Structures are given as C-alpha cells and as structure tokens.
Coordinates of N, CA, C and O in Angstrom, one line a residue:
M1 N 129.8 136.7 85.6 CA 128.9 137.3 86.9 C 130.2 137.9 87.7 O 131.3 136.7 88.2
T2 N 129.8 138.9 87.9 CA 130.7 139.3 88.8 C 131.1 138.9 90.4 O 129.2 137.9 90.6
S3 N 131.5 139.0 91.3 CA 131.5 138.8 92.9 C 130.8 139.0 93.4 O 129.4 138.4 94.4
G4 N 130.1 140.8 93.1 CA 128.1 140.9 93.5 C 127.5 140.5 93.0 O 126.3 141.3 93.9
Q5 N 127.1 140.1 92.0 CA 126.1 139.3 91.6 C 125.8 137.9 92.3 O 126.4 137.1 92.1
L6 N 124.8 137.7 92.2 CA 123.9 136.7 92.5 C 123.2 135.5 91.4 O 122.7 136.3 90.6
A7 N 123.4 134.6 91.3 CA 123.4 133.6 90.2 C 121.7 133.4 90.9 O 121.6 132.7 91.6
T8 N 120.3 134.2 90.1 CA 119.2 133.1 91.0 C 118.7 132.2 90.3 O 119.0 131.5 89.3
L9 N 118.0 131.6 91.2 CA 117.7 130.2 91.3 C 116.3 130.2 91.1 O 115.1 128.8 91.1
T10 N 115.7 131.1 91.0 CA 113.9 131.0 90.8 C 113.5 130.0 89.7 O 114.2 130.7 88.9
G11 N 113.0 129.9 89.9 CA 112.2 128.6 88.8 C 112.8 127.5 88.9 O 112.6 126.6 88.2
H12 N 114.2 126.8 89.7 CA 114.8 126.1 90.2 C 114.3 124.9 91.1 O 113.6 125.5 92.3
F13 N 114.5 123.7 90.7 CA 113.7 122.8 92.5 C 115.1 122.9 93.2 O 116.4 123.4 92.8
L14 N 115.1 122.6 94.5 CA 115.7 122.4 95.5 C 115.6 120.9 95.4 O 114.4 121.0 96.4
I15 N 116.3 120.3 95.6 CA 116.2 119.2 96.2 C 116.8 118.9 97.3 O 118.4 118.1 97.2
A16 N 116.2 118.1 98.7 CA 117.2 117.9 100.0 C 118.1 116.7 99.5 O 117.7 115.8 98.7
M17 N 119.4 117.1 100.0 CA 120.2 115.8 100.0 C 119.8 115.2 101.0 O 118.9 115.2 102.2
P18 N 120.2 113.9 101.6 CA 120.1 113.3 102.4 C 120.3 112.9 103.8 O 119.6 113.1 105.2
N19 N 121.6 114.2 103.9 CA 121.7 114.7 104.9 C 121.2 115.8 105.6 O 120.9 116.1 107.1
L20 N 119.6 116.5 105.1 CA 118.9 117.4 105.5 C 117.7 116.4 106.3 O 116.7 116.0 105.3
A21 N 117.7 116.1 107.1 CA 116.7 115.1 107.7 C 115.3 115.8 108.7 O 114.5 115.2 109.0
E22 N 115.6 117.3 108.5 CA 114.6 117.9 109.4 C 113.4 117.8 108.5 O 113.6 118.6 107.6
P23 N 112.1 117.7 109.5 CA 111.2 118.1 108.4 C 110.4 119.6 108.4 O 110.7 120.3 109.6
P24 N 109.7 119.6 107.5 CA 109.1 119.2 106.2 C 110.1 118.8 105.3 O 109.7 118.3 103.8
F25 N 111.7 119.4 105.2 CA 112.6 118.8 104.0 C 113.1 117.7 104.1 O 113.9 117.8 102.9
S26 N 112.6 116.9 105.1 CA 113.9 115.4 104.6 C 112.8 115.2 103.0 O 111.7 114.7 102.8
R27 N 114.0 114.5 102.4 CA 113.4 113.8 100.7 C 112.3 115.2 100.4 O 111.3 114.8 99.6
G28 N 112.6 116.2 100.7 CA 111.8 117.4 100.0 C 112.0 117.6 98.5 O 113.4 117.9 98.2
V29 N 111.1 118.6 97.8 CA 111.5 118.8 96.7 C 111.0 120.5 97.0 O 109.4 120.4 97.0
A30 N 111.4 121.6 96.7 CA 111.1 123.0 97.1 C 111.3 123.4 95.4 O 112.3 123.5 94.7
L31 N 109.9 123.9 95.0 CA 109.7 124.8 93.7 C 110.5 126.3 94.5 O 109.6 127.0 95.0
L32 N 111.9 127.2 93.9 CA 112.0 128.4 94.6 C 110.6 129.4 93.2 O 111.0 129.1 92.2
C33 N 110.2 130.2 94.2 CA 109.2 131.3 93.4 C 110.2 132.8 93.6 O 109.7 133.6 92.7
Q34 N 110.8 132.8 94.2 CA 111.9 134.2 93.9 C 113.3 134.0 95.4 O 113.8 133.0 96.1
H35 N 113.8 134.4 94.3 CA 115.5 134.0 95.0 C 116.1 135.2 94.8 O 116.3 136.1 93.4
S36 N 116.3 136.4 95.6 CA 117.2 137.1 95.3 C 118.4 137.7 96.7 O 118.3 136.7 97.5
E37 N 119.4 138.4 96.5 CA 120.2 138.6 97.4 C 120.0 139.2 99.1 O 120.2 138.7 100.3
D38 N 118.1 139.2 98.8 CA 117.4 139.7 100.3 C 117.0 138.0 101.1 O 116.4 138.1 101.7
G39 N 116.8 137.2 99.7 CA 116.5 135.7 100.6 C 115.7 135.2 99.7 O 115.8 135.7 98.0
A40 N 115.2 134.3 99.9 CA 114.6 133.0 99.2 C 113.2 132.7 99.6 O 113.0 132.7 100.6
V41 N 112.2 132.5 98.5 CA 111.0 131.8 99.4 C 110.5 131.0 97.8 O 110.7 130.7 97.2
G42 N 109.8 129.5 98.5 CA 109.9 128.4 97.6 C 108.4 127.7 98.3 O 107.9 127.7 99.3
L43 N 107.6 126.8 97.4 CA 106.8 125.8 98.0 C 107.5 124.0 97.5 O 107.9 124.3 96.5
L44 N 107.1 124.2 98.9 CA 107.6 121.8 98.8 C 106.5 121.5 98.2 O 105.2 121.8 97.8
V45 N 106.7 120.8 97.2 CA 105.8 120.6 96.1 C 105.7 118.3 95.9 O 105.3 118.2 95.1
N46 N 106.1 117.8 97.2 CA 105.9 116.8 97.6 C 105.9 116.0 98.9 O 106.6 115.0 99.4
Q47 N 105.2 117.2 99.6 CA 104.9 116.9 101.3 C 103.7 116.7 101.4 O 103.4 117.7 101.1
L48 N 102.9 115.5 101.5 CA 101.6 115.6 101.6 C 101.0 116.3 103.5 O 101.8 115.6 104.6
S49 N 100.3 117.2 103.3 CA 99.3 117.3 104.3 C 98.4 116.6 104.8 O 98.2 115.6 103.9
E50 N 97.1 116.6 105.9 CA 96.4 115.8 106.3 C 94.7 116.4 105.6 O 94.5 115.7 106.2
Y51 N 95.3 117.4 104.7 CA 94.2 117.7 104.1 C 94.1 117.6 102.4 O 95.0 117.1 102.2
R52 N 92.4 117.4 102.3 CA 92.6 117.1 100.3 C 91.7 118.4 100.0 O 91.1 119.1 101.2
F53 N 92.2 118.7 98.6 CA 91.2 119.7 98.4 C 90.1 120.0 98.8 O 89.6 121.8 98.9
G54 N 89.0 119.2 98.9 CA 87.7 119.7 98.9 C 87.6 120.2 100.9 O 86.9 120.7 101.2
D55 N 88.8 119.5 101.5 CA 88.6 120.3 103.1 C 88.7 121.9 103.0 O 87.8 122.7 103.6
V56 N 89.3 121.9 102.1 CA 89.9 123.7 102.2 C 89.0 124.2 101.5 O 88.3 125.4 101.9
L57 N 88.2 123.6 100.6 CA 86.6 124.7 100.1 C 85.7 124.5 100.8 O 85.2 125.3 100.4
A58 N 85.6 123.4 101.4 CA 84.6 123.2 102.7 C 85.0 124.3 103.8 O 83.9 125.2 104.0
Q59 N 86.2 124.8 103.9 CA 86.2 125.7 105.3 C 85.5 127.1 104.3 O 86.1 127.6 105.4
M60 N 86.3 127.1 103.4 CA 85.8 128.9 102.5 C 84.2 128.6 102.1 O 84.0 129.3 101.6
R61 N 83.6 127.6 102.7 CA 82.6 127.7 101.9 C 82.3 127.4 100.6 O 81.2 128.3 99.9
L62 N 83.2 126.7 100.1 CA 83.0 126.6 98.0 C 82.5 125.7 98.1 O 83.0 124.3 99.2
E63 N 81.4 125.1 97.4 CA 81.3 123.4 96.5 C 82.0 122.9 95.8 O 82.2 123.6 94.6
C64 N 82.4 122.1 95.4 CA 83.1 121.2 94.3 C 82.6 120.8 93.3 O 81.7 119.3 94.5
V65 N 82.7 120.8 92.2 CA 81.6 120.2 91.4 C 82.6 118.8 90.9 O 81.8 118.1 90.2
D66 N 83.9 118.4 91.3 CA 84.7 118.1 90.5 C 85.1 117.0 91.4 O 85.7 117.4 92.6
S67 N 84.2 115.4 91.6 CA 85.0 114.5 92.8 C 86.9 114.3 93.1 O 87.2 114.5 94.1
E68 N 86.9 114.5 91.9 CA 88.5 114.3 91.3 C 89.3 114.9 92.3 O 90.0 115.3 92.8
L69 N 89.2 116.5 92.6 CA 89.6 117.5 92.6 C 89.2 117.6 93.8 O 90.6 118.4 94.6
A70 N 88.2 117.2 94.3 CA 87.7 117.8 96.1 C 88.5 116.7 96.5 O 88.7 116.7 97.7
D71 N 89.2 115.6 96.0 CA 90.2 114.5 96.5 C 91.7 114.8 96.3 O 92.3 113.9 97.0
A72 N 91.3 115.5 95.6 CA 93.4 116.0 95.5 C 94.1 116.4 96.9 O 93.3 116.9 97.5
P73 N 95.3 115.8 96.9 CA 96.0 116.2 98.3 C 96.0 117.7 98.0 O 96.4 118.4 97.4
V74 N 96.1 118.0 99.4 CA 97.0 119.5 100.0 C 98.8 119.1 100.2 O 98.3 118.5 101.2
L75 N 99.4 120.1 99.8 CA 100.7 119.8 100.5 C 100.7 120.4 101.1 O 100.6 121.3 101.5
I76 N 102.2 120.3 102.1 CA 103.0 121.6 102.9 C 103.7 121.7 102.0 O 104.8 121.3 101.6
G77 N 103.5 123.1 102.2 CA 104.3 124.5 101.2 C 105.6 125.0 102.2 O 106.6 125.3 101.5
G78 N 105.3 124.7 103.6 CA 107.0 125.0 104.1 C 106.3 125.3 105.2 O 104.8 124.9 106.0
P79 N 107.3 125.3 106.4 CA 106.9 125.8 107.6 C 106.3 127.3 108.3 O 105.8 127.3 109.5
V80 N 106.5 128.4 107.1 CA 106.1 129.5 107.3 C 104.4 129.6 107.5 O 104.5 129.3 105.8
Q81 N 103.9 130.1 107.5 CA 102.5 130.8 107.9 C 101.6 129.4 107.2 O 101.0 129.4 105.9
Q82 N 101.8 128.4 108.2 CA 101.0 127.0 107.5 C 99.4 127.0 107.3 O 98.9 126.7 107.0
E83 N 99.0 128.3 108.0 CA 97.3 128.6 107.8 C 97.0 129.2 106.6 O 95.7 129.0 105.9
R84 N 97.9 129.5 105.6 CA 97.8 130.4 104.2 C 97.9 129.6 102.8 O 98.8 128.3 102.9
G85 N 96.9 129.6 102.0 CA 97.1 128.6 100.5 C 97.7 129.3 99.7 O 97.7 131.0 99.4
F86 N 98.8 128.7 99.3 CA 99.2 128.6 98.0 C 98.7 128.1 96.6 O 98.9 126.7 96.7
V87 N 98.3 128.5 95.9 CA 98.1 127.8 94.6 C 99.5 127.9 93.7 O 100.1 128.8 92.7
L88 N 99.9 126.6 93.2 CA 100.9 126.3 92.7 C 100.3 126.1 91.2 O 99.7 125.0 90.7
H89 N 100.9 126.9 89.8 CA 100.0 126.7 88.4 C 100.6 126.9 87.1 O 101.7 128.1 87.5
R90 N 100.2 126.7 85.8 CA 101.1 126.7 85.0 C 100.3 127.3 84.2 O 100.9 128.9 83.6
D91 N 98.8 127.9 84.1 CA 98.1 128.6 83.3 C 98.2 130.0 84.2 O 98.1 130.1 85.0
P92 N 98.8 131.5 83.4 CA 98.9 132.4 84.3 C 97.3 133.0 85.0 O 97.2 133.2 85.9
G93 N 96.7 133.2 83.8 CA 95.0 133.2 84.5 C 95.1 135.2 84.8 O 96.1 135.6 84.6
D94 N 94.2 135.6 85.4 CA 93.7 137.6 85.8 C 93.1 136.9 87.1 O 92.4 136.8 87.2
W95 N 94.2 136.5 88.1 CA 93.6 136.7 89.1 C 94.3 137.6 89.8 O 94.9 138.3 90.0
E96 N 93.4 137.7 91.3 CA 93.4 139.3 91.8 C 94.9 139.1 92.7 O 95.9 140.1 92.8
S97 N 95.2 138.1 92.9 CA 96.8 138.0 93.7 C 97.4 137.2 93.3 O 97.5 135.9 94.0
S98 N 98.3 137.4 92.3 CA 99.3 136.2 92.0 C 100.6 136.8 91.2 O 100.7 138.4 90.9
Y99 N 101.5 136.2 91.3 CA 102.9 136.1 91.5 C 102.7 135.6 90.2 O 103.5 134.0 90.2
R100 N 103.9 136.0 89.2 CA 104.7 135.3 88.2 C 106.0 135.3 88.6 O 106.4 135.8 88.5
V101 N 106.1 133.7 88.4 CA 107.6 133.6 89.2 C 108.6 133.5 87.9 O 109.2 134.3 87.6
N102 N 107.8 132.8 86.5 CA 108.6 133.0 85.5 C 107.4 132.7 84.2 O 106.2 132.5 84.4
D103 N 108.0 132.3 82.9 CA 107.1 132.0 82.0 C 106.3 131.3 82.2 O 105.3 130.5 81.5
D104 N 107.0 130.0 82.6 CA 105.8 128.5 83.4 C 105.1 128.7 84.4 O 104.4 127.9 84.4
W105 N 106.1 129.2 85.6 CA 104.8 129.0 86.8 C 104.2 130.2 87.4 O 104.9 131.4 87.0
S106 N 103.5 130.2 88.1 CA 102.7 131.4 88.8 C 102.3 130.7 90.2 O 102.1 129.7 90.2
V107 N 101.9 131.6 91.1 CA 101.9 131.1 92.5 C 100.3 132.2 92.7 O 100.8 133.6 92.9
T108 N 99.1 131.5 92.9 CA 97.9 132.4 93.5 C 97.5 132.3 94.8 O 97.5 131.3 95.4
T109 N 97.5 133.9 95.4 CA 96.6 133.4 96.7 C 95.4 134.1 97.4 O 95.1 133.6 98.6
S110 N 94.7 134.0 96.2 CA 93.5 134.8 96.5 C 92.4 133.7 96.0 O 92.6 132.8 95.4
R111 N 91.2 134.1 96.9 CA 90.3 133.4 96.5 C 89.3 133.0 95.5 O 89.1 131.8 95.3
D112 N 89.6 134.0 94.2 CA 89.1 134.0 93.2 C 89.7 132.8 92.0 O 88.7 131.4 91.5
I113 N 91.0 132.3 92.3 CA 91.3 131.2 92.0 C 90.8 129.8 92.6 O 90.3 129.0 92.0
L114 N 90.2 130.2 93.9 CA 89.9 128.0 94.5 C 88.3 128.2 94.1 O 87.8 127.2 93.8
V115 N 87.6 129.3 93.6 CA 86.7 130.2 93.5 C 86.1 129.3 92.0 O 85.4 128.4 91.7
A116 N 86.6 129.3 90.8 CA 87.3 128.9 89.7 C 87.4 127.5 89.6 O 86.7 126.7 88.5
M117 N 88.4 127.0 90.4 CA 88.7 125.8 90.5 C 88.0 125.0 91.1 O 87.5 123.8 90.6
A118 N 87.2 124.9 92.1 CA 85.7 124.6 92.3 C 84.1 124.7 91.3 O 84.1 123.6 91.5
A119 N 84.5 124.8 90.3 CA 83.8 125.6 89.3 C 84.2 124.8 88.4 O 83.3 124.5 86.8
G120 N 85.4 123.9 88.4 CA 85.9 123.7 87.2 C 86.5 124.7 85.9 O 86.7 123.9 84.9
E121 N 86.8 125.4 86.2 CA 87.3 126.9 85.1 C 88.5 127.5 86.3 O 89.5 128.5 85.0
G122 N 89.2 126.5 86.4 CA 90.8 127.5 87.0 C 91.7 126.8 86.2 O 91.7 126.0 85.1
P123 N 92.7 126.8 86.5 CA 93.8 126.5 86.4 C 94.3 124.9 85.9 O 93.3 124.4 86.7
R124 N 94.5 124.2 84.3 CA 94.3 122.7 84.0 C 95.4 122.1 84.7 O 95.2 121.1 85.3
Q125 N 96.8 122.9 85.5 CA 97.5 122.0 86.2 C 98.1 123.1 87.0 O 98.1 123.9 87.3
A126 N 97.4 122.5 88.5 CA 97.7 123.1 89.7 C 97.9 122.2 90.7 O 97.4 121.2 91.0
I127 N 98.5 122.6 91.7 CA 98.8 122.2 93.1 C 98.6 122.8 94.1 O 98.5 124.5 94.3
M128 N 97.7 122.4 95.6 CA 97.7 124.1 96.3 C 98.6 123.3 97.5 O 98.5 122.5 97.9
A129 N 98.9 124.3 98.4 CA 99.9 123.8 99.5 C 99.8 125.3 100.3 O 99.3 125.9 100.0
L130 N 99.5 124.6 101.6 CA 99.5 125.3 102.8 C 100.8 125.7 103.2 O 101.7 124.7 103.6
G131 N 101.2 127.1 103.5 CA 102.3 127.8 104.1 C 103.7 127.7 102.5 O 103.7 127.1 101.8
Y132 N 104.9 127.9 103.2 CA 105.9 127.9 102.6 C 107.1 127.9 103.4 O 107.6 128.0 104.4
A133 N 108.4 127.8 102.7 CA 109.4 127.6 102.8 C 110.4 129.3 102.8 O 110.1 129.6 101.5
G134 N 111.0 130.0 103.7 CA 111.8 131.0 103.2 C 113.2 131.1 103.7 O 113.4 129.8 104.5
W135 N 113.8 131.4 103.1 CA 115.3 131.9 103.5 C 115.6 133.0 103.9 O 115.5 133.8 103.4
D136 N 116.8 133.8 104.8 CA 117.1 134.8 104.9 C 118.0 135.2 104.0 O 118.9 134.8 104.1
A137 N 118.8 136.1 103.8 CA 119.6 137.0 102.9 C 120.6 135.5 103.4 O 121.4 135.8 104.5
G138 N 121.5 135.6 101.9 CA 122.6 134.5 102.4 C 122.2 133.1 102.9 O 123.5 132.0 102.5
Q139 N 121.1 132.6 103.2 CA 121.0 131.5 104.2 C 120.6 130.6 103.1 O 121.8 129.1 103.4
L140 N 120.3 130.5 102.2 CA 120.1 129.1 101.5 C 121.7 129.6 100.3 O 122.0 127.7 100.2
E141 N 122.4 130.0 100.5 CA 123.6 130.2 99.6 C 124.4 129.3 100.3 O 125.4 128.0 100.2
Q142 N 124.5 129.7 102.1 CA 125.0 128.9 103.0 C 124.5 127.5 102.7 O 125.7 126.4 103.2
E143 N 123.4 127.3 102.8 CA 122.7 125.4 102.8 C 123.2 124.9 101.7 O 123.7 123.6 101.4
L144 N 123.4 125.6 100.1 CA 123.9 124.9 99.2 C 125.7 125.0 99.2 O 126.1 123.5 98.7
M145 N 125.7 125.2 100.0 CA 127.7 125.1 100.2 C 127.9 124.2 100.7 O 128.5 123.3 100.9
A146 N 127.3 124.2 101.8 CA 127.0 123.1 103.3 C 126.3 121.5 102.6 O 125.9 120.3 102.8
N147 N 126.1 121.4 101.0 CA 126.0 120.2 100.2 C 124.3 120.0 100.5 O 124.3 118.9 100.7
A148 N 123.5 121.1 101.2 CA 122.2 119.8 101.6 C 121.1 120.1 100.8 O 120.5 119.1 100.9
W149 N 121.7 120.9 99.6 CA 120.6 120.7 98.3 C 121.3 120.2 97.1 O 122.3 120.7 96.9
L150 N 120.1 119.9 96.2 CA 120.7 120.0 94.5 C 119.7 121.0 94.2 O 119.0 121.0 94.5
T151 N 120.5 121.6 92.6 CA 119.2 122.3 92.3 C 119.2 121.5 90.8 O 120.1 120.7 89.7
A152 N 117.9 121.5 90.7 CA 117.8 121.7 88.7 C 116.7 122.3 88.5 O 115.8 123.0 89.1
E153 N 116.2 122.7 87.4 CA 115.5 123.8 86.7 C 114.0 122.9 86.7 O 114.1 122.0 86.7
A154 N 112.9 123.8 87.0 CA 112.2 123.2 87.4 C 111.2 122.8 86.4 O 111.2 122.9 85.2
C155 N 110.2 121.2 86.3 CA 110.0 121.1 85.4 C 108.3 120.4 86.1 O 108.3 119.7 87.0
G156 N 107.5 120.4 84.7 CA 106.1 120.6 85.2 C 105.9 119.0 85.3 O 105.1 118.6 86.0
R157 N 106.2 117.8 84.6 CA 106.3 116.9 84.8 C 105.9 116.3 86.1 O 105.5 115.2 86.1
V158 N 107.1 116.5 87.0 CA 107.3 116.3 88.3 C 106.2 116.7 88.8 O 106.1 116.0 89.9
V159 N 106.3 118.0 89.1 CA 104.8 118.4 89.7 C 103.9 118.0 89.4 O 103.0 117.4 90.5
F160 N 103.5 117.4 88.6 CA 101.8 117.3 88.2 C 101.5 116.0 87.8 O 100.5 115.2 87.5
D161 N 102.9 115.4 87.0 CA 102.7 114.3 86.1 C 103.0 112.6 87.2 O 103.1 111.5 86.7
T162 N 103.6 113.4 88.1 CA 104.8 112.2 88.9 C 103.8 112.2 90.3 O 103.5 112.7 90.7
P163 N 103.5 110.8 90.4 CA 103.2 110.5 92.1 C 104.0 111.6 92.9 O 105.3 111.5 93.1
L164 N 103.1 111.4 94.1 CA 104.0 112.6 95.8 C 104.9 111.8 95.6 O 106.5 112.0 96.1
E165 N 105.5 110.0 95.9 CA 106.2 109.4 96.7 C 107.0 109.6 96.0 O 108.4 108.7 96.5
E166 N 107.5 109.7 94.0 CA 108.6 109.5 93.7 C 109.1 110.7 93.3 O 109.8 110.9 92.3
R167 N 108.6 112.0 93.6 CA 108.6 113.5 92.9 C 110.6 113.6 93.6 O 111.1 114.4 92.7
W168 N 110.6 112.8 94.3 CA 112.4 113.4 94.6 C 112.7 112.3 94.1 O 114.1 113.3 93.8
S169 N 113.1 111.7 94.0 CA 113.5 110.6 93.2 C 113.4 111.4 91.5 O 114.7 111.6 91.0
A170 N 112.4 111.7 91.4 CA 112.2 112.0 89.8 C 112.6 113.4 89.7 O 113.4 113.7 88.3
A171 N 113.2 114.3 90.7 CA 113.8 115.6 90.4 C 115.0 115.5 90.2 O 116.2 115.8 89.9
A172 N 115.6 114.6 91.0 CA 116.9 114.2 91.1 C 117.3 114.0 90.1 O 118.8 114.4 89.4
G173 N 116.5 113.1 89.9 CA 116.6 112.4 88.0 C 116.9 113.8 87.3 O 117.7 113.0 85.6
L174 N 116.6 114.8 87.0 CA 116.9 115.4 85.7 C 118.0 116.3 86.2 O 118.4 117.0 84.7
V175 N 119.0 115.8 86.8 CA 120.4 116.3 87.1 C 121.4 114.5 87.4 O 122.5 115.3 87.6
G176 N 120.8 114.0 86.5 CA 121.1 112.4 86.4 C 121.6 112.0 87.5 O 122.7 110.9 87.9
V177 N 121.3 112.1 88.6 CA 121.3 111.3 90.1 C 120.5 110.7 90.6 O 119.5 111.1 90.2
D178 N 121.2 109.8 91.2 CA 119.9 108.5 92.0 C 120.1 109.0 93.4 O 121.3 108.6 94.0
P179 N 119.1 109.5 94.1 CA 119.2 110.1 95.5 C 119.3 109.1 96.9 O 120.1 109.3 97.2
R180 N 118.9 107.5 96.4 CA 119.4 106.5 96.9 C 121.2 106.0 96.7 O 121.5 105.7 98.2
Q181 N 121.3 106.8 95.9 CA 123.0 106.5 95.9 C 124.0 107.5 96.1 O 125.0 107.0 96.7
L182 N 123.6 108.4 96.9 CA 124.1 109.5 98.1 C 124.1 108.6 99.7 O 123.6 108.7 100.2
S183 N 125.5 109.8 99.7 CA 125.5 109.2 101.1 C 125.0 110.5 101.9 O 124.7 111.6 101.1
G184 N 124.7 110.3 103.5 CA 124.2 111.2 104.4 C 125.1 112.3 104.8 O 124.8 112.6 105.8
Y185 N 126.2 112.6 104.3 CA 127.2 113.2 105.3 C 127.8 114.2 103.1 O 127.8 113.5 102.2
A186 N 128.4 115.5 104.0 CA 129.0 116.5 103.1 C 130.8 116.3 103.3 O 131.3 116.3 104.0
G187 N 131.1 116.6 101.7 CA 132.6 117.0 102.2 C 133.0 117.8 101.1 O 132.5 118.1 100.5
H188 N 133.9 118.3 101.9 CA 134.9 119.4 101.1 C 136.1 119.1 100.3 O 136.5 118.9 101.0
A189 N 136.5 119.4 99.5 CA 137.9 119.2 98.9 C 139.0 120.3 99.2 O 138.7 121.3 99.2

C-alpha cells in the first residue's frame, strides 16, 4: 500500500475503547458500511432504542404476522438522521433501495423490505436501526490513531446470535481482547 492509498475498513466492526464515553458510542460496536478517503458510514449494532420492530411497522401502517419479530428491538444506528430506518441483513435480496456492503452484508432503506419482513418473507437474518454514524474525510483515521476504536472483521454471529448487552465484549473477543481489562486512556510510544 502506498502512502496515498487508504486501507478500507468496509465490512469491519469498530469497537469502542473505554475512553470513548459519549453516547451512543460508549461501549458501541459499529459495522462500517462504507469507508473511503471521503469518509465513513456505519451502523451501531448494539445500542437499544426505545422502539420495537412492531412499533415501526405500525407507524408505517403495516401489520406483522410474527409476534416474535414484532417484539424484536430496534437499534440506534447512530446520531445522524435518527428518523430514518436502515435494515442490515445477510441475504442480499432484490430490494428497491439496497446497498451491498460486501459479499456478506447489505443495507436496505426501502419500504419493500419491511413489507416482506412483516409478511414473514424478508431476509432470515436482519436487524433494524434508526439513524447512522458518519465520519468526515480523515475523521475516522484520526479517531483510530487516538485509540478510540479497535477494529475487527465483522461477524454475523456477533450481530445475530449474541445478546445485545454482550456484543461489545464479543466483538472485542474477535481480536483476542477483553475490553474490561483495557484502561480508559490512550498512550503513544
């Protein structure tokens, strides 16, 4: 990699270090959906909102046939555009407004995925988040140099099989780190 190239972290987790205490990033895990020299966009996958999936569907005048899905939590995806919904899912599907993060992950913002999910026909593995996290050009790189985040390749097991309150530790465990053993300050040699 030359000095002018940026190593992309698209499809990776950002795992908040203990010194990153501002909500909603405190103990946060974000899946980076885009990362380039122009900046980065991600969705937090472990911050609970006050809403349930059924609440969102009811607001859109959709009825959910699956009571378990209706009771699924809606997450805080980040502090930007919190009125906008994002569905992070594994099966790519053929949705009206979908962005393919990589071979494993897609993000869809169109109503058709919600209609399909409400009818029990949506992706098998999906989470809904309101809002997103965004970083301007160079901002994420500065935060990484300041030791605000750990990085790890995103893992579906952490997002879909790990309880919300354990995702931070589980994500850090992907790189062999127990975040409870980390200090709340950064140092540079």
